[in-house]
Short mmCIF file of C-alpha atoms and ligand atoms in Angstrom, two decimals:
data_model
loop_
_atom_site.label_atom_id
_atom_site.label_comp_id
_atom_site.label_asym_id
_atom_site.label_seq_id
_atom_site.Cartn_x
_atom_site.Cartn_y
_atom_site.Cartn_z
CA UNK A 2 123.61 79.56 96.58
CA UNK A 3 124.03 82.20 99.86
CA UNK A 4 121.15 84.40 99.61
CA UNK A 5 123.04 88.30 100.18
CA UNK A 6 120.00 91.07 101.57
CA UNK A 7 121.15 94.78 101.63
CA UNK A 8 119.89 97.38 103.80
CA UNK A 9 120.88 100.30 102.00
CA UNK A 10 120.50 104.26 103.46
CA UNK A 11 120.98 107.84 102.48
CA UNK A 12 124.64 106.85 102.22
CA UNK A 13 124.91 104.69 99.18
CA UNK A 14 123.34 107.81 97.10
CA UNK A 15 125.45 110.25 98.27
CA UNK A 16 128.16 109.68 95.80
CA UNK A 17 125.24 110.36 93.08
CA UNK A 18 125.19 113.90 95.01
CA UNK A 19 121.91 113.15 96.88
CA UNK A 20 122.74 114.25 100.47
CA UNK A 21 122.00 112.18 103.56
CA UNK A 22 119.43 113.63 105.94
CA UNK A 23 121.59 113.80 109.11
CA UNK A 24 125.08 114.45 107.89
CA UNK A 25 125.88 118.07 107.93
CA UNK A 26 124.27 120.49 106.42
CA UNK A 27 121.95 117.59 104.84
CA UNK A 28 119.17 118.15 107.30
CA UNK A 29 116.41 118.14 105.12
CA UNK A 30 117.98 121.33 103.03
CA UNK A 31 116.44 123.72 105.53
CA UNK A 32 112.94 122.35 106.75
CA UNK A 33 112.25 120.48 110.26
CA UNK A 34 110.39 117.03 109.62
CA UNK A 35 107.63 118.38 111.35
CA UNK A 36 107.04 121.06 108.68
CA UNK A 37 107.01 118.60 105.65
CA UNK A 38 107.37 114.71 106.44
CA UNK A 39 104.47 114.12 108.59
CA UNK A 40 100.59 113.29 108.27
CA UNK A 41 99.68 116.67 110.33
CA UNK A 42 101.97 118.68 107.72
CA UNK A 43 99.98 117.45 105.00
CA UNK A 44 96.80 118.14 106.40
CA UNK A 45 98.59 121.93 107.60
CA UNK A 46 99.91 122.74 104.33
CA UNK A 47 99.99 120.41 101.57
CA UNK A 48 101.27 123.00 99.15
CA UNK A 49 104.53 123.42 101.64
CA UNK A 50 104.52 119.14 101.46
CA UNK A 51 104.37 119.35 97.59
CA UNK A 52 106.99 121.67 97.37
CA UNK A 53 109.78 120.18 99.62
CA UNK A 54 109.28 117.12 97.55
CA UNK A 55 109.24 118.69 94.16
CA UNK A 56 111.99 120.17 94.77
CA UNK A 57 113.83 116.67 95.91
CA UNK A 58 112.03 115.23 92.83
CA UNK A 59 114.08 117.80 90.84
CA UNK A 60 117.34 117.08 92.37
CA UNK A 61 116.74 113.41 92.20
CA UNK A 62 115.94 113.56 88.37
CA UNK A 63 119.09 113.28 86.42
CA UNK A 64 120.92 111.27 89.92
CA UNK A 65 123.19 108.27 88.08
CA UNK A 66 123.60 104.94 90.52
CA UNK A 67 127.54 105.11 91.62
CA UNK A 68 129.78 102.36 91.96
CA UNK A 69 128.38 100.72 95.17
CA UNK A 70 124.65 100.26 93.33
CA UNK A 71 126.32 98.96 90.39
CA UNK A 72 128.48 96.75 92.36
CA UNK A 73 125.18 95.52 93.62
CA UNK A 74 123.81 95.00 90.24
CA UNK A 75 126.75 92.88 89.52
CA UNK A 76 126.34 90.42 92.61
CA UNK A 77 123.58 89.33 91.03
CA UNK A 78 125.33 87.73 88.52
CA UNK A 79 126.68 85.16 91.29
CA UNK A 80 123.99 84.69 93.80
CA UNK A 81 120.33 85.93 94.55
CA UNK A 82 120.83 89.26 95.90
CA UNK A 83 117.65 91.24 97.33
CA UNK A 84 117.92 94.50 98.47
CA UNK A 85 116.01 96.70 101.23
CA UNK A 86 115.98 99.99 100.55
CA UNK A 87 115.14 103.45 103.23
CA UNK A 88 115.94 105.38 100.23
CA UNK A 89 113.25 107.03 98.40
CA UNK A 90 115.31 107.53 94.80
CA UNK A 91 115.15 105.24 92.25
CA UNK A 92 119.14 104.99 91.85
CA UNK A 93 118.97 100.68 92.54
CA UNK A 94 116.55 100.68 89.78
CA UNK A 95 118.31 103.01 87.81
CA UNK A 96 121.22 100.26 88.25
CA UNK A 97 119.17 97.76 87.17
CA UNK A 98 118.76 94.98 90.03
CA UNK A 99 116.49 93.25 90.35
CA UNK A 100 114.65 92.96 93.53
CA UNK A 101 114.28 96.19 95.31
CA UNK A 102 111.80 96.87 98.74
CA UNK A 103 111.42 100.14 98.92
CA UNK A 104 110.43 100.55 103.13
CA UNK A 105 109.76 104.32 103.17
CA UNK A 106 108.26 104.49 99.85
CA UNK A 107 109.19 106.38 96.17
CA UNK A 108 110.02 109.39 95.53
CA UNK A 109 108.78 109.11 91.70
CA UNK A 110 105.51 107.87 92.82
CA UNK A 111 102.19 109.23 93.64
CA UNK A 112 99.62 108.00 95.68
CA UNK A 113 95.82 108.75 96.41
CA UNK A 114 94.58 110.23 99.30
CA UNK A 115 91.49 107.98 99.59
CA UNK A 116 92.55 104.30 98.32
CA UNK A 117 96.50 104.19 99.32
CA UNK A 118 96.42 100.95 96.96
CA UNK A 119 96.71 103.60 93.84
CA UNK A 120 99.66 104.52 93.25
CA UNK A 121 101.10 106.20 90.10
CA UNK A 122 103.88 107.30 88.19
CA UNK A 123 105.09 110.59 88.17
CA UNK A 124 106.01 112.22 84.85
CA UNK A 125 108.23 114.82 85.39
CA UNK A 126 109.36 116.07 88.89
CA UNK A 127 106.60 118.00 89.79
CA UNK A 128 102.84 116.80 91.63
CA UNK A 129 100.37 120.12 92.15
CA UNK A 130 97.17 120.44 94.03
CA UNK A 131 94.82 119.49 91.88
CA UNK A 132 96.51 116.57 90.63
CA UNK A 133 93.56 113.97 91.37
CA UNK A 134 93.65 110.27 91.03
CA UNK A 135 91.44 108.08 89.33
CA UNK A 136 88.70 108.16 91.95
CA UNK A 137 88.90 112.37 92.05
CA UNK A 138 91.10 112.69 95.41
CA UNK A 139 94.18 114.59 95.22
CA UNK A 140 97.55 113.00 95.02
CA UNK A 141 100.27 112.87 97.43
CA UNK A 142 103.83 111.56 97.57
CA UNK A 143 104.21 108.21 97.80
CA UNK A 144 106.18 108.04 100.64
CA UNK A 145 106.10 107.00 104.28
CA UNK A 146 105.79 109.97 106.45
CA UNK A 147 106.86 109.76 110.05
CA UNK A 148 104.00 108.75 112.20
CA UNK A 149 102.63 106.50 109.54
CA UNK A 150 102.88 102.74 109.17
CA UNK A 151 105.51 100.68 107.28
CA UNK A 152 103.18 98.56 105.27
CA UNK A 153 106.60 96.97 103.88
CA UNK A 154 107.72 96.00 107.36
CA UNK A 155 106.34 92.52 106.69
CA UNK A 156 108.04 91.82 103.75
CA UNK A 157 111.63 93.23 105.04
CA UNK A 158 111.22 91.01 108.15
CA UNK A 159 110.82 88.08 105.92
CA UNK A 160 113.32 88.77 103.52
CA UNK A 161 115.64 89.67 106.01
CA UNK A 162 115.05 86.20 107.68
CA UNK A 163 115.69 84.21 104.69
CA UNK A 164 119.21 86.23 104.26
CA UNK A 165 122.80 84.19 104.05
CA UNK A 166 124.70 86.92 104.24
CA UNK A 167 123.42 90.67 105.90
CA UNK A 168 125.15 93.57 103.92
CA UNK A 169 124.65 96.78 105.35
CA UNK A 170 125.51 100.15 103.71
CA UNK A 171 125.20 103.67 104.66
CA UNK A 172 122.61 104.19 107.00
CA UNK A 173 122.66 105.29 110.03
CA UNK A 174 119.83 102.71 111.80
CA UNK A 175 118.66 105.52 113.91
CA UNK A 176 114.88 105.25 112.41
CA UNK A 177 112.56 102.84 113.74
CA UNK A 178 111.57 100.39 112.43
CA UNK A 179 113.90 100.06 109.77
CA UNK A 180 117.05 99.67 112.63
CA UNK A 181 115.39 96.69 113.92
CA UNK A 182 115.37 94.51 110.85
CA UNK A 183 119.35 93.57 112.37
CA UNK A 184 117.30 91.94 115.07
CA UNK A 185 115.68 89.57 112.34
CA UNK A 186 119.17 88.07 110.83
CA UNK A 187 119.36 84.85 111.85
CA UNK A 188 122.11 84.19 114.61
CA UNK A 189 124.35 82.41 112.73
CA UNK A 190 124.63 84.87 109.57
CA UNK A 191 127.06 87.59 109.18
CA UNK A 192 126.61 91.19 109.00
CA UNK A 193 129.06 93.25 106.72
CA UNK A 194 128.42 97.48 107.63
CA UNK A 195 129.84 99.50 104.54
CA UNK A 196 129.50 103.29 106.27
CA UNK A 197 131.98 105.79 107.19
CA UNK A 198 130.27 105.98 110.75
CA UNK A 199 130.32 102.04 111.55
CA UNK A 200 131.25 101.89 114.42
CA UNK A 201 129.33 104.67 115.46
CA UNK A 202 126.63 101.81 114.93
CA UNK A 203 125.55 99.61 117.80
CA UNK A 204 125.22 96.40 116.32
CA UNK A 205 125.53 94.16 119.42
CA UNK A 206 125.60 90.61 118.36
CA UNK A 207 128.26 88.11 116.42
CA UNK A 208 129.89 88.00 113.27
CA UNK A 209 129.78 91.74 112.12
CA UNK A 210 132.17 92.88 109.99
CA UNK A 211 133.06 96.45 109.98
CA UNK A 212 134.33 98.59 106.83
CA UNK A 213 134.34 102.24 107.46
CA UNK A 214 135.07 103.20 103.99
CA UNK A 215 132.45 105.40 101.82
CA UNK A 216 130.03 103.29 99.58
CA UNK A 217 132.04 103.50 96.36
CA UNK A 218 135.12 102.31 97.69
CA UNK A 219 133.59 99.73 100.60
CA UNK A 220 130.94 98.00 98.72
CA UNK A 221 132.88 96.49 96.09
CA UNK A 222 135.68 95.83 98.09
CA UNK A 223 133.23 93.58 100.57
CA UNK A 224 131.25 91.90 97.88
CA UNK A 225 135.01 90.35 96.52
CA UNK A 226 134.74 88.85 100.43
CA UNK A 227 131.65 88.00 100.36
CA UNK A 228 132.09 86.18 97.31
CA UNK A 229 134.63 84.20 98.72
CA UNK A 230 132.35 82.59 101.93
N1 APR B 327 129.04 106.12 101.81
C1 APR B 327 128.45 105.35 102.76
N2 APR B 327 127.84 105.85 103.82
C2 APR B 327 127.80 107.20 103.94
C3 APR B 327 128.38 108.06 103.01
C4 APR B 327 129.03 107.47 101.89
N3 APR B 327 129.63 108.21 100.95
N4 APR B 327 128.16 109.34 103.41
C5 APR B 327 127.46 109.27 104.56
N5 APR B 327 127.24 107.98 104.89
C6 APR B 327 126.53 107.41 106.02
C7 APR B 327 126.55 108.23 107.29
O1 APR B 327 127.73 107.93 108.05
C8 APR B 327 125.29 107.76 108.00
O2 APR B 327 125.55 106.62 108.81
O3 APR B 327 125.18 107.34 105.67
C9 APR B 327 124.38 107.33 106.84
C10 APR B 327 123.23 108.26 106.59
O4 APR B 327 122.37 108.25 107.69
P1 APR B 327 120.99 109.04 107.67
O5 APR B 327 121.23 110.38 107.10
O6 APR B 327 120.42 108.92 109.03
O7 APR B 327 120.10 108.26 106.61
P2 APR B 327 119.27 106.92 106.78
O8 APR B 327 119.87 106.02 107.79
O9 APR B 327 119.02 106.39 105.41
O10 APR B 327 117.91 107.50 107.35
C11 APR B 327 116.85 106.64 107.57
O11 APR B 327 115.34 108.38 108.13
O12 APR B 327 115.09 110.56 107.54
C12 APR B 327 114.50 109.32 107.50
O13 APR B 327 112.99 108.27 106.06
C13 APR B 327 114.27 108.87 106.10
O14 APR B 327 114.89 106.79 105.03
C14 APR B 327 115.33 107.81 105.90
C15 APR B 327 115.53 107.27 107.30
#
């Protein structure tokens, strides 16, 4: 059985109407990273912090997975099929598969400010000051701010070793160090890039397979080929 692994970005959710963060007008609706995805913008002004991801919380609510996660979903029912997510929404679970790393963390999730191994669900879309965990410290997104650590990097590196087959899909690999999981597919394994922008990507290596369609169309269109190897 070929093992598939999916990297999937901002572009296999925005067909669900969740906007990409560096297509335009998608730039973070408005706010610089600086101001709202970052360590020192949390210690600045958490309210701000809370707010930008309430109100992402809000849009990401009643999101429905599209035909490229369900096409996903599917694959499982022929071959193991894990998938690496940079996507904070929850539209691969909403799908149903199966195995999902989530590398910058989830969007649905809270976490403690003083023991980062509790993390919560969040009822509802919205987190407030004052919302405290367990051990009395106030809650924050459970996400992966830039400047922080991927403590998932591990885990992607070795699931991305064992991989068959490398699937690819709507991401633009221009954040480290998600773009250099391509660096851990084994040589002799092929890379499939579902993304409107692929060759915009600098894959340099062997064996990559371009489709430049959108996610809804590409993604079930290369899993029939992939099915075929
Ligand atoms: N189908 C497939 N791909 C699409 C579609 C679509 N309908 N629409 C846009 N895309 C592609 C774009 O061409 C681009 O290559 O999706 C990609 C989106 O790239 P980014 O906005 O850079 O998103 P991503 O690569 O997921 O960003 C990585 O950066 O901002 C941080 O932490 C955040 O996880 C995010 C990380």
């Amino acid at each position: 059985m070929k093992r598939v692994v999916v990297l999937t970005g901002a572009g296999i959710s925005a067909e669900s109407g969740l906007k990409t963060f560096r297509d335009a007008g998608g730039f973070w609706e408005g706010y610089s990273i600086e101001e709202v995805a970052t360590p020192q913008a949390w210690h600045k002004n958490p309210e701000l912090v809370l707010k930008f991801y309430n109100e992402r919380r809000k849009q990401g609510i009643h999101a429905q997975p599209n035909a490229a996660h369900m096409a996903l979903k599917e694959l499982e029912k022929h071959t193991e099929v894990k998938i690496i997510t940079q996507n904070i929404d929850n539209l691969h679970e909403k799908a149903g598969s199966k195995y999902i790393t989530h590398l910058h963390g989830e969007i649905f999730k809270s976490r403690s400010t003083v023991d980062q191994r509790l993390v919560y669900d969040i009822q509802g879309w919205e987190l407030k000051i004052g919302d405290l965990c367990e051990k009395g410290s106030q809650l924050r997104p459970h996400i992966v701010w830039f400047g922080e650590e991927v403590p998932l990097m591990e885990t992607a590196i070795n699931i991305t070793l064992s991989a068959d087959v490398f699937l690819i899909v709507g991401t633009s690999l221009l954040v480290y160090p998600a773009a250099s999981l391509v660096e851990y597919v084994r040589p002799s394994v092929p890379i499939y890039v579902v993304d409107p922008n692929a060759s915009a990507m600098n894959i340099n290596r062997k064996n990559v397979h371009l489709y430049e369609r959108t996610a809804t169309e590409g993604v079930p269109e290369v899993i029939q080929k992939i099915l075929q190897l």
